mmCIF file of C-alpha atoms in Angstrom:
data_model
loop_
_atom_site.group_PDB
_atom_site.id
_atom_site.type_symbol
_atom_site.label_atom_id
_atom_site.label_comp_id
_atom_site.label_asym_id
_atom_site.label_seq_id
_atom_site.Cartn_x
_atom_site.Cartn_y
_atom_site.Cartn_z
ATOM 1 C CA MET M 185 -0.266 -0.695 0.178
ATOM 2 C CA ASN M 186 2.847 3.018 1.377
ATOM 3 C CA THR M 187 4.267 1.402 -2.370
ATOM 4 C CA ASN M 188 1.160 2.310 -4.272
ATOM 5 C CA ARG M 189 1.656 5.458 -2.579
ATOM 6 C CA LYS M 190 5.385 6.183 -2.930
ATOM 7 C CA ARG M 191 3.938 5.015 -7.270
ATOM 8 C CA SER M 192 1.052 7.287 -7.260
ATOM 9 C CA SER M 193 2.770 10.567 -5.994
ATOM 10 C CA GLY M 194 5.895 10.127 -7.804
ATOM 11 C CA SER M 195 3.082 10.200 -10.912
ATOM 12 C CA VAL M 196 1.769 13.351 -9.793
ATOM 13 C CA LEU M 197 4.855 14.755 -9.081
ATOM 14 C CA ASN M 198 6.076 14.421 -13.390
ATOM 15 C CA LEU M 199 2.958 16.593 -14.218
ATOM 16 C CA PHE M 200 5.143 19.954 -12.303
ATOM 17 C CA TYR M 201 8.032 19.175 -14.949
ATOM 18 C CA ILE M 202 5.006 19.912 -17.686
ATOM 19 C CA PRO M 203 5.131 24.088 -16.593
ATOM 20 C CA ALA M 204 8.691 23.797 -16.786
ATOM 21 C CA LEU M 205 9.427 21.776 -19.894
ATOM 22 C CA ALA M 206 5.783 24.502 -22.502
ATOM 23 C CA LEU M 207 7.989 27.149 -21.360
ATOM 24 C CA PHE M 208 10.883 25.902 -22.487
ATOM 25 C CA ALA M 209 9.089 24.288 -25.745
ATOM 26 C CA ALA M 210 7.837 28.498 -26.217
ATOM 27 C CA PHE M 211 10.681 30.014 -25.977
ATOM 28 C CA VAL M 212 14.078 28.110 -26.445
ATOM 29 C CA PHE M 213 13.602 24.729 -28.008
ATOM 30 C CA TYR M 214 11.227 26.292 -30.857
ATOM 31 C CA PRO M 215 13.646 29.415 -31.807
ATOM 32 C CA PHE M 216 16.334 26.850 -32.389
ATOM 33 C CA MET M 217 14.329 25.458 -34.815
ATOM 34 C CA LYS M 218 13.874 28.508 -36.486
ATOM 35 C CA GLY M 219 16.199 29.578 -36.507
ATOM 36 C CA ILE M 220 18.325 27.414 -37.999
ATOM 37 C CA GLN M 221 15.034 26.793 -41.165
ATOM 38 C CA ILE M 222 15.487 30.302 -41.062
ATOM 39 C CA SER M 223 19.163 29.904 -42.029
ATOM 40 C CA PHE M 224 18.466 28.199 -45.626
ATOM 41 C CA THR M 225 16.058 31.220 -46.291
ATOM 42 C CA ASN M 226 16.685 34.853 -48.681
ATOM 43 C CA TRP M 227 14.621 36.271 -45.217
ATOM 44 C CA ASP M 228 15.388 40.035 -44.411
ATOM 45 C CA GLY M 229 13.928 40.275 -41.282
ATOM 46 C CA TYR M 230 11.198 41.914 -41.934
ATOM 47 C CA SER M 231 8.857 40.957 -45.129
ATOM 48 C CA GLN M 232 6.595 38.418 -45.410
ATOM 49 C CA ASP M 233 8.040 36.868 -48.118
ATOM 50 C CA PHE M 234 11.613 34.935 -49.122
ATOM 51 C CA ARG M 235 12.167 31.405 -51.175
ATOM 52 C CA TRP M 236 15.177 29.226 -49.526
ATOM 53 C CA ILE M 237 18.128 28.845 -51.186
ATOM 54 C CA GLY M 238 19.622 25.667 -49.742
ATOM 55 C CA PHE M 239 23.442 26.083 -47.535
ATOM 56 C CA GLU M 240 24.049 29.057 -49.527
ATOM 57 C CA ASN M 241 24.278 31.048 -46.554
ATOM 58 C CA TYR M 242 26.699 27.896 -45.029
ATOM 59 C CA ARG M 243 28.656 29.507 -48.189
ATOM 60 C CA ARG M 244 28.855 32.403 -48.054
ATOM 61 C CA MET M 245 29.789 32.385 -44.299
ATOM 62 C CA PHE M 246 32.902 30.104 -45.175
ATOM 63 C CA SER M 247 33.929 32.166 -47.517
ATOM 64 C CA ASP M 248 33.766 35.748 -45.568
ATOM 65 C CA PRO M 249 36.839 37.010 -45.041
ATOM 66 C CA GLN M 250 35.455 39.258 -41.906
ATOM 67 C CA ILE M 251 34.250 35.244 -40.376
ATOM 68 C CA VAL M 252 38.118 34.843 -40.219
ATOM 69 C CA ASN M 253 38.776 38.313 -37.824
ATOM 70 C CA VAL M 254 35.535 38.598 -35.691
ATOM 71 C CA MET M 255 36.121 34.525 -34.577
ATOM 72 C CA LYS M 256 39.137 35.322 -34.013
ATOM 73 C CA ASN M 257 38.231 38.582 -31.548
ATOM 74 C CA THR M 258 34.447 35.607 -29.872
ATOM 75 C CA ILE M 259 38.286 32.892 -29.595
ATOM 76 C CA ILE M 260 40.386 36.235 -26.812
ATOM 77 C CA TYR M 261 36.760 37.129 -25.559
ATOM 78 C CA GLY M 262 36.287 33.643 -24.400
ATOM 79 C CA VAL M 263 39.007 32.341 -23.464
ATOM 80 C CA GLY M 264 40.963 36.117 -22.684
ATOM 81 C CA SER M 265 38.204 36.494 -21.046
ATOM 82 C CA THR M 266 38.069 33.141 -18.889
ATOM 83 C CA VAL M 267 42.317 32.971 -18.067
ATOM 84 C CA LEU M 268 41.843 36.628 -16.517
ATOM 85 C CA GLN M 269 38.807 35.700 -14.494
ATOM 86 C CA ASN M 270 39.976 32.993 -12.967
ATOM 87 C CA ILE M 271 43.292 33.989 -11.738
ATOM 88 C CA LEU M 272 41.911 36.817 -10.952
ATOM 89 C CA GLY M 273 39.364 35.689 -8.928
ATOM 90 C CA LEU M 274 41.117 33.347 -7.359
ATOM 91 C CA LEU M 275 44.012 34.906 -5.943
ATOM 92 C CA TYR M 276 41.207 37.192 -4.581
ATOM 93 C CA ALA M 277 40.141 34.334 -2.547
ATOM 94 C CA LEU M 278 42.829 33.332 -2.034
ATOM 95 C CA TYR M 279 43.190 36.849 0.417
ATOM 96 C CA LEU M 280 39.671 37.022 1.644
ATOM 97 C CA ASN M 281 40.348 34.483 2.377
ATOM 98 C CA ARG M 282 43.223 34.886 5.513
ATOM 99 C CA SER M 283 42.627 36.835 8.775
ATOM 100 C CA ILE M 284 42.410 40.104 7.484
ATOM 101 C CA ARG M 285 39.541 42.947 8.580
ATOM 102 C CA ALA M 286 37.266 44.659 6.350
ATOM 103 C CA LYS M 287 37.197 41.019 4.663
ATOM 104 C CA GLY M 288 32.543 41.682 4.089
ATOM 105 C CA LEU M 289 33.383 45.824 2.340
ATOM 106 C CA ILE M 290 36.604 43.991 0.255
ATOM 107 C CA ARG M 291 34.691 41.694 -0.951
ATOM 108 C CA THR M 292 31.692 43.696 -1.873
ATOM 109 C CA ILE M 293 33.254 45.908 -3.591
ATOM 110 C CA VAL M 294 34.928 43.157 -5.696
ATOM 111 C CA TYR M 295 31.322 41.771 -6.654
ATOM 112 C CA LEU M 296 29.783 44.668 -6.346
ATOM 113 C CA PRO M 297 30.138 45.024 -10.509
ATOM 114 C CA VAL M 298 28.905 41.548 -11.728
ATOM 115 C CA ILE M 299 25.328 42.912 -9.838
ATOM 116 C CA ILE M 300 25.282 46.461 -13.249
ATOM 117 C CA SER M 301 24.298 45.633 -16.077
ATOM 118 C CA PRO M 302 26.809 44.306 -18.635
ATOM 119 C CA LEU M 303 25.439 47.388 -21.550
ATOM 120 C CA ILE M 304 25.907 50.013 -18.392
ATOM 121 C CA MET M 305 28.922 49.437 -17.380
ATOM 122 C CA GLY M 306 30.113 49.115 -21.522
ATOM 123 C CA TYR M 307 29.781 52.837 -21.661
ATOM 124 C CA ILE M 308 31.088 53.499 -17.337
ATOM 125 C CA TRP M 309 34.293 52.219 -19.500
ATOM 126 C CA TYR M 310 33.604 53.597 -22.770
ATOM 127 C CA PHE M 311 33.838 57.492 -21.440
ATOM 128 C CA VAL M 312 36.816 56.776 -19.216
ATOM 129 C CA PHE M 313 38.458 55.313 -22.461
ATOM 130 C CA GLN M 314 36.601 58.060 -25.621
ATOM 131 C CA TYR M 315 39.214 60.441 -27.632
ATOM 132 C CA ASP M 316 37.673 62.556 -26.691
ATOM 133 C CA GLY M 317 36.656 63.831 -23.178
ATOM 134 C CA GLY M 318 37.364 60.625 -21.570
ATOM 135 C CA ALA M 319 38.762 60.203 -18.558
ATOM 136 C CA LEU M 320 42.434 58.549 -19.047
ATOM 137 C CA ASN M 321 42.781 60.829 -21.456
ATOM 138 C CA ASP M 322 42.565 63.773 -19.971
ATOM 139 C CA ILE M 323 45.662 62.290 -17.265
ATOM 140 C CA ILE M 324 47.851 61.518 -20.692
ATOM 141 C CA LEU M 325 47.012 64.661 -21.585
ATOM 142 C CA TRP M 326 49.073 66.333 -19.476
ATOM 143 C CA PHE M 327 51.580 64.699 -20.179
ATOM 144 C CA GLN M 328 51.588 65.446 -23.889
ATOM 145 C CA ASP M 329 50.274 67.961 -26.425
ATOM 146 C CA GLU M 330 47.618 64.971 -28.548
ATOM 147 C CA PRO M 331 45.179 62.502 -26.998
ATOM 148 C CA ILE M 332 45.608 58.771 -28.066
ATOM 149 C CA ASN M 333 42.249 56.908 -29.920
ATOM 150 C CA LEU M 334 42.571 52.949 -28.204
ATOM 151 C CA LEU M 335 38.767 52.171 -28.737
ATOM 152 C CA ALA M 336 39.468 52.782 -32.132
ATOM 153 C CA ASN M 337 43.259 50.489 -32.903
ATOM 154 C CA ALA M 338 42.036 47.411 -34.259
ATOM 155 C CA ASP M 339 44.755 46.160 -32.728
ATOM 156 C CA ILE M 340 44.048 47.286 -28.809
ATOM 157 C CA ASN M 341 40.661 47.686 -28.575
ATOM 158 C CA VAL M 342 39.557 44.216 -28.275
ATOM 159 C CA TRP M 343 41.188 43.264 -25.228
ATOM 160 C CA ILE M 344 40.496 46.443 -23.825
ATOM 161 C CA ILE M 345 36.903 44.805 -23.681
ATOM 162 C CA THR M 346 38.219 41.667 -22.163
ATOM 163 C CA PHE M 347 39.409 43.605 -19.649
ATOM 164 C CA VAL M 348 35.366 45.264 -19.336
ATOM 165 C CA ASN M 349 33.928 42.328 -19.059
ATOM 166 C CA THR M 350 36.983 40.525 -16.817
ATOM 167 C CA PHE M 351 36.801 43.344 -14.268
ATOM 168 C CA GLN M 352 32.695 42.591 -14.125
ATOM 169 C CA TYR M 353 33.038 39.223 -14.206
ATOM 170 C CA MET M 354 35.694 38.862 -11.569
ATOM 171 C CA GLY M 355 33.344 38.838 -8.631
ATOM 172 C CA ILE M 356 32.041 35.499 -9.727
ATOM 173 C CA ALA M 357 35.009 34.050 -10.011
ATOM 174 C CA MET M 358 35.633 35.162 -6.628
ATOM 175 C CA VAL M 359 32.955 34.208 -4.408
ATOM 176 C CA ILE M 360 33.071 29.892 -5.702
ATOM 177 C CA TYR M 361 36.874 29.488 -5.261
ATOM 178 C CA LEU M 362 36.513 31.400 -1.966
ATOM 179 C CA ALA M 363 33.510 29.130 -1.840
ATOM 180 C CA GLY M 364 35.628 26.438 -2.529
ATOM 181 C CA LEU M 365 38.783 26.811 0.038
ATOM 182 C CA GLN M 366 36.512 28.141 3.053
ATOM 183 C CA SER M 367 35.306 23.946 2.026
ATOM 184 C CA ILE M 368 38.777 23.051 2.571
ATOM 185 C CA SER M 369 39.868 20.967 6.245
ATOM 186 C CA LYS M 370 42.779 22.593 7.463
ATOM 187 C CA GLU M 371 44.515 19.786 8.913
ATOM 188 C CA TYR M 372 45.035 18.945 5.578
ATOM 189 C CA TYR M 373 47.636 21.852 5.800
ATOM 190 C CA GLU M 374 48.192 21.568 9.818
ATOM 191 C CA ALA M 375 49.780 18.267 8.759
ATOM 192 C CA ALA M 376 51.659 19.269 5.616
ATOM 193 C CA GLN M 377 53.034 22.040 7.499
ATOM 194 C CA ILE M 378 53.854 19.476 9.995
ATOM 195 C CA ASP M 379 55.968 17.125 7.223
ATOM 196 C CA GLY M 380 57.802 20.581 6.468
ATOM 197 C CA ALA M 381 55.846 21.447 3.067
ATOM 198 C CA SER M 382 56.346 24.917 1.790
ATOM 199 C CA SER M 383 53.366 27.049 1.068
ATOM 200 C CA LEU M 384 53.926 26.684 -2.501
ATOM 201 C CA LYS M 385 53.638 23.494 -2.286
ATOM 202 C CA GLN M 386 51.156 23.676 -0.018
ATOM 203 C CA PHE M 387 48.912 24.554 -2.759
ATOM 204 C CA ARG M 388 49.590 22.762 -5.576
ATOM 205 C CA ASN M 389 49.871 18.869 -3.673
ATOM 206 C CA ILE M 390 46.703 20.488 -1.737
ATOM 207 C CA THR M 391 44.645 23.536 -3.141
ATOM 208 C CA LEU M 392 44.512 23.334 -5.558
ATOM 209 C CA PRO M 393 43.408 19.660 -6.024
ATOM 210 C CA LEU M 394 40.798 20.499 -4.083
ATOM 211 C CA LEU M 395 40.081 23.571 -5.759
ATOM 212 C CA ALA M 396 38.952 21.979 -9.453
ATOM 213 C CA PRO M 397 35.313 21.307 -8.643
ATOM 214 C CA SER M 398 35.481 25.339 -8.518
ATOM 215 C CA ILE M 399 37.813 25.599 -11.528
ATOM 216 C CA THR M 400 35.858 23.366 -13.644
ATOM 217 C CA ILE M 401 31.932 25.237 -12.810
ATOM 218 C CA ASN M 402 34.436 28.632 -13.561
ATOM 219 C CA VAL M 403 36.101 28.040 -16.007
ATOM 220 C CA VAL M 404 33.420 26.239 -18.681
ATOM 221 C CA LEU M 405 30.727 29.408 -16.928
ATOM 222 C CA ASN M 406 32.997 32.200 -17.773
ATOM 223 C CA LEU M 407 33.566 30.162 -21.698
ATOM 224 C CA ILE M 408 30.055 30.664 -21.794
ATOM 225 C CA GLY M 409 29.837 33.470 -20.978
ATOM 226 C CA GLY M 410 33.205 35.383 -22.757
ATOM 227 C CA LEU M 411 31.770 33.484 -26.238
ATOM 228 C CA LYS M 412 28.525 34.463 -26.803
ATOM 229 C CA LEU M 413 30.051 38.696 -25.636
ATOM 230 C CA PHE M 414 27.644 41.177 -26.759
ATOM 231 C CA ASP M 415 26.532 43.777 -24.613
ATOM 232 C CA VAL M 416 30.542 46.286 -23.976
ATOM 233 C CA ILE M 417 31.598 45.113 -27.208
ATOM 234 C CA ILE M 418 28.546 47.684 -28.328
ATOM 235 C CA ALA M 419 28.293 50.031 -25.410
ATOM 236 C CA MET M 420 32.124 50.764 -26.753
ATOM 237 C CA THR M 421 33.468 49.956 -29.472
ATOM 238 C CA ASN M 422 29.911 49.317 -31.805
ATOM 239 C CA GLY M 423 31.901 46.328 -33.420
ATOM 240 C CA GLY M 424 33.917 48.819 -34.923
ATOM 241 C CA PRO M 425 36.382 49.866 -35.953
ATOM 242 C CA GLY M 426 34.395 48.474 -38.832
ATOM 243 C CA TYR M 427 34.300 45.134 -38.089
ATOM 244 C CA ALA M 428 37.225 45.156 -36.972
ATOM 245 C CA SER M 429 36.846 44.782 -32.077
ATOM 246 C CA SER M 430 32.686 42.232 -33.625
ATOM 247 C CA SER M 431 31.996 39.312 -31.947
ATOM 248 C CA LEU M 432 30.340 36.567 -33.084
ATOM 249 C CA SER M 433 27.043 38.086 -31.587
ATOM 250 C CA THR M 434 27.387 41.106 -32.575
ATOM 251 C CA LEU M 435 27.969 40.750 -36.695
ATOM 252 C CA MET M 436 24.586 39.026 -35.848
ATOM 253 C CA TYR M 437 23.023 41.553 -35.015
ATOM 254 C CA HIS M 438 24.197 44.516 -37.637
ATOM 255 C CA LEU M 439 23.670 41.518 -40.001
ATOM 256 C CA TYR M 440 20.298 41.468 -39.585
ATOM 257 C CA PHE M 441 19.318 45.142 -37.489
ATOM 258 C CA SER M 442 21.916 47.731 -39.690
ATOM 259 C CA ARG M 443 21.803 45.378 -43.660
ATOM 260 C CA GLN M 444 18.525 43.231 -43.279
ATOM 261 C CA ASP M 445 20.295 39.731 -43.830
ATOM 262 C CA ALA M 446 18.519 37.527 -41.448
ATOM 263 C CA GLY M 447 18.460 34.352 -43.056
ATOM 264 C CA TYR M 448 22.675 35.091 -42.624
ATOM 265 C CA ALA M 449 22.425 36.173 -39.335
ATOM 266 C CA ALA M 450 20.862 33.429 -38.478
ATOM 267 C CA SER M 451 23.148 31.462 -39.965
ATOM 268 C CA LEU M 452 26.184 32.376 -38.156
ATOM 269 C CA GLY M 453 23.623 31.731 -34.655
ATOM 270 C CA ASN M 454 24.295 28.488 -35.322
ATOM 271 C CA LEU M 455 28.150 28.770 -35.989
ATOM 272 C CA MET M 456 27.700 30.201 -32.513
ATOM 273 C CA PHE M 457 25.786 27.748 -31.003
ATOM 274 C CA VAL M 458 28.558 24.635 -32.175
ATOM 275 C CA ILE M 459 31.821 27.091 -30.253
ATOM 276 C CA ILE M 460 30.397 27.850 -27.922
ATOM 277 C CA SER M 461 28.294 24.112 -27.321
ATOM 278 C CA VAL M 462 32.386 21.782 -28.815
ATOM 279 C CA ILE M 463 34.183 24.655 -26.977
ATOM 280 C CA SER M 464 32.079 24.805 -23.530
ATOM 281 C CA MET M 465 31.602 20.683 -23.659
ATOM 282 C CA SER M 466 36.073 19.796 -24.609
ATOM 283 C CA ALA M 467 36.746 21.802 -21.827
ATOM 284 C CA LEU M 468 34.429 20.452 -18.863
ATOM 285 C CA TYR M 469 35.035 16.735 -20.073
ATOM 286 C CA PHE M 470 39.184 17.389 -20.199
ATOM 287 C CA LEU M 471 38.583 19.471 -16.320
ATOM 288 C CA ARG M 472 36.440 17.046 -15.379
ATOM 289 C CA ARG M 473 39.118 13.848 -16.043
ATOM 290 C CA LYS M 474 41.112 15.592 -13.855
ATOM 291 C CA GLU M 475 39.066 16.432 -10.887
ATOM 292 C CA MET M 476 38.909 12.043 -11.307
ATOM 293 C CA GLN M 477 42.956 11.979 -11.336
ATOM 294 C CA GLN M 478 42.997 13.692 -8.619
#
């Protein structure tokens, strides 16, 4: 009788999945399938008239000279932000894991940018780096006659955007690492100190291996966030000059709204989905294997 009740209650509980599945189907699965369909058309994004053109958008994509540079930028935003966020987040976590004054204040200051809209954060840093009247150029003018147009420099603006993205989201990495550090028993360090292990050896042989789950979470989340970076780019450079600082997401935006080329934009969206999926899943698989080897 108890078994029947459990089966009955389990069947009833399964019904609560239906609203979530319905929302997923309506707002994720259907748009995803619709995007694949649109990528095989010449739709302009507005007109009711369009025709099927097969794989023409994909052939065009792989022969587009801009795609190589845009994909390079996308990788820089993803990998560069991931490396910087994890290094800085871990350093802050190690510092805050010690007995120091104003620990809560420092943690709040580092985490505060996370709650700011990425678009607003981009505009804040734009007013720092902009050519005419920017805070940084006001300082530079104390030492030379001409300001520096950093955001128009194709060799620098990508790294400036990567820095801004890192500055905004390293607080999340810090919190995850701090939680991981606080879950490590102090007995490991006490035993290592008795054996005469240096601080560096303790970090390499105790801290890093036991932080492996935190590293996995941070790396995968940072990769996904960096590879689909959009708001900060739009606010600071709008993808320019030309497409010098564009990512795949900003190029899709310009193709759809500026050039009314929705079919081609959809094909780029599918490419971005594949890139993010392959890179993030590969990183997850590799890091999970490293966890098992610890």
